[in-house]
Amino acid sequence: MASLHALIYGRVQGVFFRDFVSRHARALGLSGYVRNLPQGGAVEVKAEGERPKLDSLLEKLHQGPPGARVDRVDVEWAEYSGSFADFRIRYWD
């Protein structure tokens, strides 16, 4: 088990990127969240689960939904924390 923290840059807001990530993460059985960041127009993803499933999600983050343009994905890996019960879209914190 592992934890993935990713920041996705490009045209990633206003193109259903959060919904795209949420659907794929849930289908993979991952937990965590996705949210828009107000500064810089990036999307943040925090996901936890089995490493091969996180790798599959990471491939999707580089791809994005139709209408998105992914310029860069910054990734940090960490140990699994078990902090999340499911995968959610966060609209504000």
PDB file of C-alpha atoms in Angstrom:
ATOM      1  CA  MET A   1       0.000   0.000   0.000  1.00  0.00           C
ATOM      2  CA  ALA A   2       1.172   3.514  -0.784  1.00  0.00           C
ATOM      3  CA  SER A   3       0.114   7.136  -0.948  1.00  0.00           C
ATOM      4  CA  LEU A   4       0.257   9.367  -4.029  1.00  0.00           C
ATOM      5  CA  HIS A   5       0.165  13.164  -3.944  1.00  0.00           C
ATOM      6  CA  ALA A   6      -0.017  14.827  -7.360  1.00  0.00           C
ATOM      7  CA  LEU A   7      -0.370  18.372  -8.659  1.00  0.00           C
ATOM      8  CA  ILE A   8      -1.590  18.585 -12.238  1.00  0.00           C
ATOM      9  CA  TYR A   9      -0.954  21.732 -14.290  1.00  0.00           C
ATOM     10  CA  GLY A  10      -2.310  22.885 -17.641  1.00  0.00           C
ATOM     11  CA  ARG A  11      -5.893  23.346 -18.764  1.00  0.00           C
ATOM     12  CA  VAL A  12      -7.272  21.202 -15.957  1.00  0.00           C
ATOM     13  CA  GLN A  13     -10.024  23.349 -14.445  1.00  0.00           C
ATOM     14  CA  GLY A  14     -13.421  23.754 -16.061  1.00  0.00           C
ATOM     15  CA  VAL A  15     -12.981  20.561 -18.116  1.00  0.00           C
ATOM     16  CA  PHE A  16     -14.465  17.989 -15.663  1.00  0.00           C
ATOM     17  CA  PHE A  17     -10.996  16.904 -14.553  1.00  0.00           C
ATOM     18  CA  ARG A  18     -12.101  16.285 -10.950  1.00  0.00           C
ATOM     19  CA  ASP A  19     -14.990  14.087 -12.078  1.00  0.00           C
ATOM     20  CA  PHE A  20     -12.652  12.206 -14.429  1.00  0.00           C
ATOM     21  CA  VAL A  21     -10.179  11.529 -11.604  1.00  0.00           C
ATOM     22  CA  SER A  22     -12.900  10.593  -9.131  1.00  0.00           C
ATOM     23  CA  ARG A  23     -14.500   8.063 -11.477  1.00  0.00           C
ATOM     24  CA  HIS A  24     -11.182   6.353 -12.208  1.00  0.00           C
ATOM     25  CA  ALA A  25     -10.030   6.365  -8.579  1.00  0.00           C
ATOM     26  CA  ARG A  26     -13.306   4.838  -7.385  1.00  0.00           C
ATOM     27  CA  ALA A  27     -13.229   2.199 -10.129  1.00  0.00           C
ATOM     28  CA  LEU A  28      -9.730   1.251  -8.951  1.00  0.00           C
ATOM     29  CA  GLY A  29     -10.861   1.036  -5.321  1.00  0.00           C
ATOM     30  CA  LEU A  30      -8.630   3.899  -4.166  1.00  0.00           C
ATOM     31  CA  SER A  31      -9.331   6.333  -1.341  1.00  0.00           C
ATOM     32  CA  GLY A  32      -8.470  10.026  -1.064  1.00  0.00           C
ATOM     33  CA  TYR A  33      -9.602  13.209  -2.762  1.00  0.00           C
ATOM     34  CA  VAL A  34      -9.283  15.505  -5.760  1.00  0.00           C
ATOM     35  CA  ARG A  35      -9.726  19.287  -5.658  1.00  0.00           C
ATOM     36  CA  ASN A  36      -9.087  22.440  -7.644  1.00  0.00           C
ATOM     37  CA  LEU A  37      -6.427  24.728  -6.228  1.00  0.00           C
ATOM     38  CA  PRO A  38      -7.325  28.414  -6.394  1.00  0.00           C
ATOM     39  CA  GLN A  39      -3.747  29.532  -6.964  1.00  0.00           C
ATOM     40  CA  GLY A  40      -2.230  28.650 -10.305  1.00  0.00           C
ATOM     41  CA  GLY A  41      -5.240  26.820 -11.711  1.00  0.00           C
ATOM     42  CA  ALA A  42      -3.885  23.387 -10.760  1.00  0.00           C
ATOM     43  CA  VAL A  43      -5.673  20.250  -9.588  1.00  0.00           C
ATOM     44  CA  GLU A  44      -4.494  18.375  -6.493  1.00  0.00           C
ATOM     45  CA  VAL A  45      -4.931  14.623  -6.054  1.00  0.00           C
ATOM     46  CA  LYS A  46      -4.233  12.639  -2.902  1.00  0.00           C
ATOM     47  CA  ALA A  47      -4.857   8.917  -3.342  1.00  0.00           C
ATOM     48  CA  GLU A  48      -4.066   5.809  -1.333  1.00  0.00           C
ATOM     49  CA  GLY A  49      -4.158   2.121  -2.143  1.00  0.00           C
ATOM     50  CA  GLU A  50      -2.193  -0.620  -3.843  1.00  0.00           C
ATOM     51  CA  ARG A  51       0.800   0.655  -5.811  1.00  0.00           C
ATOM     52  CA  PRO A  52      -0.215  -0.895  -9.183  1.00  0.00           C
ATOM     53  CA  LYS A  53      -3.628   0.777  -8.924  1.00  0.00           C
ATOM     54  CA  LEU A  54      -2.018   4.112  -8.049  1.00  0.00           C
ATOM     55  CA  ASP A  55       0.242   3.705 -11.095  1.00  0.00           C
ATOM     56  CA  SER A  56      -2.888   3.205 -13.235  1.00  0.00           C
ATOM     57  CA  LEU A  57      -4.424   6.371 -11.806  1.00  0.00           C
ATOM     58  CA  LEU A  58      -1.192   8.267 -12.455  1.00  0.00           C
ATOM     59  CA  GLU A  59      -1.368   7.277 -16.134  1.00  0.00           C
ATOM     60  CA  LYS A  60      -4.884   8.759 -16.249  1.00  0.00           C
ATOM     61  CA  LEU A  61      -3.657  11.970 -14.592  1.00  0.00           C
ATOM     62  CA  HIS A  62      -1.157  12.437 -17.419  1.00  0.00           C
ATOM     63  CA  GLN A  63      -3.922  11.837 -19.964  1.00  0.00           C
ATOM     64  CA  GLY A  64      -6.873  13.797 -18.548  1.00  0.00           C
ATOM     65  CA  PRO A  65     -10.400  13.956 -19.933  1.00  0.00           C
ATOM     66  CA  PRO A  66     -11.338  15.257 -23.398  1.00  0.00           C
ATOM     67  CA  GLY A  67     -10.866  19.014 -23.474  1.00  0.00           C
ATOM     68  CA  ALA A  68      -8.067  19.005 -20.906  1.00  0.00           C
ATOM     69  CA  ARG A  69      -4.432  19.758 -21.630  1.00  0.00           C
ATOM     70  CA  VAL A  70      -1.980  18.350 -19.105  1.00  0.00           C
ATOM     71  CA  ASP A  71       1.307  20.252 -19.197  1.00  0.00           C
ATOM     72  CA  ARG A  72       2.921  18.843 -16.066  1.00  0.00           C
ATOM     73  CA  VAL A  73       2.259  16.378 -13.250  1.00  0.00           C
ATOM     74  CA  ASP A  74       4.327  16.725 -10.073  1.00  0.00           C
ATOM     75  CA  VAL A  75       4.233  13.546  -7.971  1.00  0.00           C
ATOM     76  CA  GLU A  76       5.300  12.674  -4.446  1.00  0.00           C
ATOM     77  CA  TRP A  77       5.077   9.151  -3.047  1.00  0.00           C
ATOM     78  CA  ALA A  78       4.667   8.382   0.642  1.00  0.00           C
ATOM     79  CA  GLU A  79       3.746   5.553   2.962  1.00  0.00           C
ATOM     80  CA  TYR A  80       0.105   4.551   3.222  1.00  0.00           C
ATOM     81  CA  SER A  81      -1.628   6.428   6.055  1.00  0.00           C
ATOM     82  CA  GLY A  82      -5.156   5.004   5.987  1.00  0.00           C
ATOM     83  CA  SER A  83      -6.545   8.526   6.438  1.00  0.00           C
ATOM     84  CA  PHE A  84      -9.384   8.192   3.918  1.00  0.00           C
ATOM     85  CA  ALA A  85     -12.482   5.979   3.921  1.00  0.00           C
ATOM     86  CA  ASP A  86     -13.382   6.595   0.270  1.00  0.00           C
ATOM     87  CA  PHE A  87     -12.557   8.831  -2.684  1.00  0.00           C
ATOM     88  CA  ARG A  88     -14.204  12.260  -2.845  1.00  0.00           C
ATOM     89  CA  ILE A  89     -14.272  15.455  -4.815  1.00  0.00           C
ATOM     90  CA  ARG A  90     -13.477  18.348  -2.500  1.00  0.00           C
ATOM     91  CA  TYR A  91     -15.071  21.616  -3.494  1.00  0.00           C
ATOM     92  CA  TRP A  92     -13.565  23.785  -0.750  1.00  0.00           C
ATOM     93  CA  ASP A  93     -11.656  23.336   2.486  1.00  0.00           C
TER      94      ASP A  93
END
